[in-house]
Short mmCIF file of C-alpha atoms in Angstrom, two decimals:
data_model
loop_
_atom_site.label_atom_id
_atom_site.label_comp_id
_atom_site.label_asym_id
_atom_site.label_seq_id
_atom_site.Cartn_x
_atom_site.Cartn_y
_atom_site.Cartn_z
CA MET I 1 -20.45 64.29 112.79
CA HIS I 2 -17.06 62.66 112.10
CA THR I 3 -14.72 62.10 114.94
CA LYS I 4 -10.92 62.42 114.23
CA PRO I 5 -8.95 59.25 115.06
CA PRO I 6 -6.66 59.61 117.96
CA LYS I 7 -3.08 60.61 116.97
CA ILE I 8 -1.57 57.82 119.11
CA VAL I 9 -2.49 55.08 116.59
CA PRO I 10 -0.19 56.25 113.74
CA ILE I 11 2.59 56.75 116.22
CA LEU I 12 2.29 53.16 117.43
CA ILE I 13 2.25 51.82 113.89
CA ILE I 14 5.37 53.79 112.96
CA SER I 15 7.18 52.66 116.11
CA THR I 16 6.36 49.02 115.43
CA LEU I 17 7.67 49.22 111.87
CA ILE I 18 10.91 50.84 113.00
CA GLY I 19 11.40 48.15 115.66
CA LEU I 20 10.88 45.36 113.14
CA TYR I 21 13.39 46.97 110.79
CA PHE I 22 16.18 46.99 113.40
CA ILE I 23 15.41 43.44 114.51
CA LEU I 24 15.55 42.03 110.99
CA SER I 25 18.68 43.96 109.94
CA LYS I 26 20.70 43.11 113.09
CA PRO I 27 23.71 40.67 112.39
CA GLN I 28 23.27 37.11 113.67
CA LYS I 29 26.47 36.78 115.68
CA THR I 30 25.98 33.13 116.64
CA ILE I 31 25.60 31.93 113.04
CA THR I 32 28.49 34.03 111.70
CA THR I 33 30.85 32.87 114.43
CA GLU I 34 29.97 29.23 113.81
CA LYS I 35 30.61 29.52 110.07
CA ASN I 36 33.99 31.16 110.50
CA THR I 37 35.40 28.81 113.17
CA TYR I 38 37.46 26.68 110.64
CA PRO I 39 38.78 27.55 107.19
CA PRO I 40 37.40 25.70 104.17
CA LEU I 41 39.09 22.30 103.57
CA SER I 42 40.09 23.39 100.08
CA LYS I 43 42.43 26.00 101.61
CA ILE I 44 44.13 23.75 104.20
CA LYS I 45 47.77 23.06 103.25
CA ILE I 46 48.83 19.45 103.91
CA ASP I 47 52.52 18.46 104.31
CA GLU I 48 52.49 15.50 101.91
CA SER I 49 55.96 14.35 103.03
CA LYS I 50 54.46 13.46 106.42
CA SER I 51 51.20 12.04 105.15
CA SER I 52 50.55 8.31 105.33
CA LEU I 53 48.78 8.66 101.99
CA ASN I 54 52.03 9.49 100.20
CA ASN I 55 52.82 5.93 99.14
CA ASP I 56 53.01 6.21 95.38
CA PRO I 57 55.28 3.30 94.24
CA LYS I 58 56.37 5.31 91.20
CA GLU I 59 57.76 7.98 93.50
CA ASP I 60 59.69 5.34 95.45
CA ARG I 61 61.26 3.97 92.29
CA THR I 62 62.36 7.45 91.25
CA ILE I 63 64.09 8.03 94.59
CA HIS I 64 65.94 4.68 94.45
CA LYS I 65 67.11 5.40 90.94
CA LYS I 66 68.65 8.72 91.99
CA GLU I 67 70.57 7.01 94.83
CA SER I 68 71.99 4.19 92.67
CA SER I 69 75.77 3.76 92.42
CA PRO I 70 77.65 5.38 89.55
CA LYS I 71 78.53 3.19 86.59
CA ILE I 72 81.67 1.10 87.08
CA LEU I 73 84.49 1.63 84.59
CA GLU I 74 84.87 -1.16 82.04
CA LYS I 75 88.49 -1.80 83.05
CA PHE I 76 90.81 -0.78 85.85
CA LEU I 77 94.24 -1.81 87.11
CA LEU I 78 96.11 -1.09 90.34
CA ASP I 79 99.88 -0.81 90.01
CA ILE I 80 100.72 -3.44 92.62
CA PRO I 81 104.31 -4.74 92.43
CA PHE I 82 104.54 -8.53 92.28
CA TYR I 83 106.22 -10.84 94.79
CA SER I 84 105.68 -14.59 94.75
CA GLN I 85 105.22 -16.63 97.91
CA ALA I 86 108.69 -18.10 97.29
CA PRO I 87 110.64 -14.89 96.61
CA LEU I 88 114.01 -16.69 96.59
CA SER I 89 112.61 -19.56 94.44
CA ARG I 90 112.81 -22.11 97.24
CA TRP I 91 109.57 -24.09 96.98
CA ASP I 92 109.81 -26.03 100.24
CA HIS I 93 106.95 -26.75 102.65
CA PHE I 94 107.20 -23.33 104.31
CA HIS I 95 106.87 -21.44 101.04
CA GLU I 96 104.18 -23.73 99.64
CA GLU I 97 102.00 -22.61 102.56
CA MET I 98 102.69 -18.88 102.21
CA CYS I 99 100.02 -17.85 99.67
CA GLU I 100 97.86 -16.09 102.29
CA GLU I 101 100.77 -14.16 103.79
CA ALA I 102 102.28 -13.27 100.42
CA SER I 103 98.91 -12.01 99.16
CA VAL I 104 98.53 -9.81 102.23
CA LEU I 105 102.04 -8.41 101.74
CA ASN I 106 101.50 -7.71 98.03
CA ALA I 107 98.35 -5.74 98.79
CA GLY I 108 99.58 -4.03 101.95
CA LEU I 109 102.91 -2.86 100.54
CA TYR I 110 101.03 -1.28 97.64
CA LEU I 111 98.75 0.65 99.99
CA GLU I 112 101.75 1.79 102.05
CA GLY I 113 103.65 2.80 98.92
CA LYS I 114 106.60 0.57 99.82
CA LYS I 115 108.82 -1.75 97.81
CA LEU I 116 111.06 -4.51 99.17
CA THR I 117 113.90 -6.58 97.83
CA GLN I 118 113.19 -10.27 97.41
CA GLY I 119 115.29 -10.97 100.50
CA GLN I 120 113.33 -8.40 102.55
CA PHE I 121 110.06 -9.93 101.37
CA GLU I 122 111.31 -13.33 102.58
CA THR I 123 112.07 -11.83 105.99
CA GLU I 124 108.56 -10.36 106.27
CA LEU I 125 106.98 -13.71 105.42
CA LYS I 126 108.80 -15.24 108.37
CA LYS I 127 107.63 -12.42 110.65
CA MET I 128 104.06 -13.09 109.58
CA GLN I 129 104.41 -16.80 110.27
CA LYS I 130 105.65 -15.98 113.76
CA ILE I 131 102.60 -13.76 114.39
CA GLU I 132 100.28 -16.52 113.22
CA LYS I 133 101.88 -19.14 115.44
CA GLU I 134 101.74 -16.89 118.51
CA GLU I 135 98.49 -14.97 118.01
CA ILE I 136 96.31 -17.06 115.70
CA GLY I 137 97.40 -20.65 116.29
CA GLU I 138 97.46 -21.58 112.59
CA TRP I 139 99.73 -20.65 109.69
CA GLU I 140 99.54 -23.36 107.02
CA SER I 141 95.94 -22.89 105.83
CA THR I 142 94.25 -19.84 107.25
CA THR I 143 90.67 -18.77 106.71
CA ILE I 144 89.65 -15.31 105.56
CA ALA I 145 88.81 -14.41 109.16
CA GLN I 146 92.25 -15.54 110.36
CA THR I 147 93.91 -13.70 107.49
CA LYS I 148 92.05 -10.55 108.48
CA ARG I 149 93.40 -11.01 112.00
CA LEU I 150 96.91 -11.23 110.56
CA VAL I 151 96.39 -7.96 108.67
CA ASP I 152 95.18 -6.21 111.81
CA ILE I 153 98.17 -7.34 113.87
CA TYR I 154 100.95 -7.08 111.30
CA PHE I 155 100.06 -3.62 109.98
CA GLU I 156 99.18 -2.28 113.45
CA GLY I 157 96.13 -0.38 112.18
CA LYS I 158 97.98 1.37 109.33
CA ILE I 159 96.16 -0.87 106.86
CA LYS I 160 92.53 -1.81 107.47
CA SER I 161 90.56 -4.76 106.17
CA ARG I 162 86.99 -5.97 105.88
CA VAL I 163 85.35 -9.21 104.81
CA ILE I 164 82.64 -9.28 102.14
CA ASP I 165 80.38 -12.33 102.25
CA ASN I 166 78.99 -13.64 98.95
CA PRO I 167 80.52 -10.81 96.91
CA THR I 168 79.17 -9.94 93.48
CA LEU I 169 81.27 -9.07 90.45
CA GLU I 170 80.17 -5.48 90.82
CA GLU I 171 81.26 -5.32 94.46
CA ILE I 172 84.73 -6.64 93.63
CA GLU I 173 85.13 -4.27 90.70
CA SER I 174 83.93 -1.33 92.79
CA GLU I 175 86.58 -2.04 95.43
CA ILE I 176 89.32 -2.25 92.80
CA ALA I 177 88.17 0.99 91.17
CA ALA I 178 88.26 2.62 94.61
CA GLY I 179 91.94 1.64 94.96
CA ASN I 180 91.41 -1.31 97.33
CA PRO I 181 93.11 -4.65 96.55
CA VAL I 182 90.89 -7.71 96.99
CA ILE I 183 92.26 -11.00 98.37
CA VAL I 184 90.28 -14.04 97.29
CA PRO I 185 90.41 -17.64 98.60
CA LEU I 186 90.06 -20.40 96.01
CA ALA I 187 89.85 -24.11 95.35
CA GLY I 188 93.33 -24.07 93.84
CA ARG I 189 93.11 -27.21 91.75
CA ASP I 190 90.00 -25.99 89.97
CA ILE I 191 91.22 -22.63 88.65
CA GLY I 192 93.37 -24.18 85.90
CA ASN I 193 96.66 -22.31 86.24
CA PRO I 194 99.14 -24.29 84.08
CA ASN I 195 102.08 -22.84 86.02
CA PHE I 196 101.21 -24.73 89.22
CA THR I 197 103.17 -27.90 89.93
CA PRO I 198 100.58 -30.67 89.35
CA PRO I 199 98.12 -31.33 90.84
CA GLY I 200 98.23 -27.81 92.28
CA PRO I 201 97.27 -26.54 95.75
CA VAL I 202 94.02 -27.69 97.31
CA TYR I 203 93.61 -24.23 98.83
CA HIS I 204 94.98 -21.02 97.40
CA MET I 205 94.84 -17.24 97.83
CA LEU I 206 95.75 -14.50 95.40
CA VAL I 207 95.26 -10.76 94.94
CA ILE I 208 92.83 -9.28 92.47
CA LYS I 209 94.31 -5.97 91.35
CA GLY I 210 92.36 -5.19 88.20
CA TYR I 211 89.74 -6.23 85.71
CA ASP I 212 88.55 -5.79 82.14
CA THR I 213 85.32 -6.87 80.46
CA GLN I 214 86.21 -10.58 80.60
CA ASN I 215 88.96 -11.07 83.17
CA PHE I 216 90.22 -10.41 86.66
CA ILE I 217 93.86 -9.32 86.62
CA THR I 218 95.73 -10.82 89.55
CA ASN I 219 98.98 -11.10 91.42
CA ASP I 220 98.95 -14.88 91.69
CA VAL I 221 101.63 -15.42 94.31
CA GLY I 222 101.59 -19.21 93.76
CA THR I 223 103.84 -19.01 90.71
CA ARG I 224 106.83 -16.95 89.62
CA LYS I 225 104.81 -16.17 86.48
CA GLY I 226 101.92 -14.74 88.45
CA ASP I 227 102.51 -11.03 87.76
CA SER I 228 99.27 -9.63 86.25
CA TYR I 229 97.99 -13.13 85.57
CA ALA I 230 94.50 -13.01 84.03
CA TYR I 231 91.69 -15.35 85.06
CA LYS I 232 88.25 -15.40 83.51
CA LYS I 233 85.84 -13.77 85.92
CA GLU I 234 83.60 -16.81 85.97
CA VAL I 235 86.55 -19.02 86.99
CA ILE I 236 87.24 -16.88 90.06
CA MET I 237 83.59 -16.50 91.01
CA LYS I 238 82.79 -20.19 90.57
CA ASN I 239 85.78 -21.46 92.54
CA MET I 240 85.75 -18.94 95.39
CA HIS I 241 85.92 -20.95 98.63
CA ASP I 242 87.18 -20.12 102.10
CA TRP I 243 89.24 -22.80 103.84
CA ASN I 244 87.31 -25.88 104.89
CA ALA I 245 89.34 -28.78 106.26
CA LYS I 246 86.72 -31.40 105.31
CA ASP I 247 86.17 -30.30 101.72
CA ILE I 248 87.37 -27.08 100.12
CA HIS I 249 84.23 -27.00 98.00
CA LEU I 250 82.18 -26.54 101.16
CA GLY I 251 84.04 -23.37 102.00
CA ALA I 252 81.98 -20.16 102.07
CA ARG I 253 82.24 -17.48 99.40
CA LYS I 254 84.19 -14.58 100.90
CA VAL I 255 86.83 -12.03 100.00
CA LEU I 256 89.07 -9.78 102.07
CA VAL I 257 89.42 -6.11 101.07
CA LEU I 258 92.44 -4.09 102.19
CA TYR I 259 92.22 -0.31 102.37
CA GLN I 260 93.48 2.79 104.19
#
């Protein structure tokens, strides 16, 4: 006699299988959340301009090249009228010491767009000497710094000035091309101007108003023939010396730029 198995056994088996199915197919929230907390590194966008790793020297050179100054013209000339330091041709002690003042006046009158008679120029030289005696304490041989002080007082801020230490050729030419006269101090006996009364001035100033490929074009106030007088660039650069009472050759290399 065969006994039928109880019906509860198949039901239990079926229930167990169904339970296992739901357990295995249920999403694993903890694992999924952990994987999706941060995006993949390959998709992170980095601001390279702020990164300390952005130090490619080639990139730096490219940037500097873009910011370089434009090419200077091969020649340029400012139309500065000429007045010598002895406008009435009296070469006495007073006028022999007026190269600084006359250079300032040549440059400043150009920037102001003014012209004077020779007699008026003489009057202005005397006014400048008075300022130097009262405000600077020296008028015979003034340094670039003292000459700058004269510019500031005499022109009352209408004309400005700045000193360039150890100027290069390119700096001087750039100032001229920008319309700014350049006053340069020199060892006067070394620049070789044949129009000077021998042996020539120990210390001298003149105005550079132009240049070409070989020369600086000047208003050399130390001679009546100084209108647009050309000096070789190397002569000016080699003999550039600010006033030094012990030895002019010890004087620093400086120029004074006048501008508006």
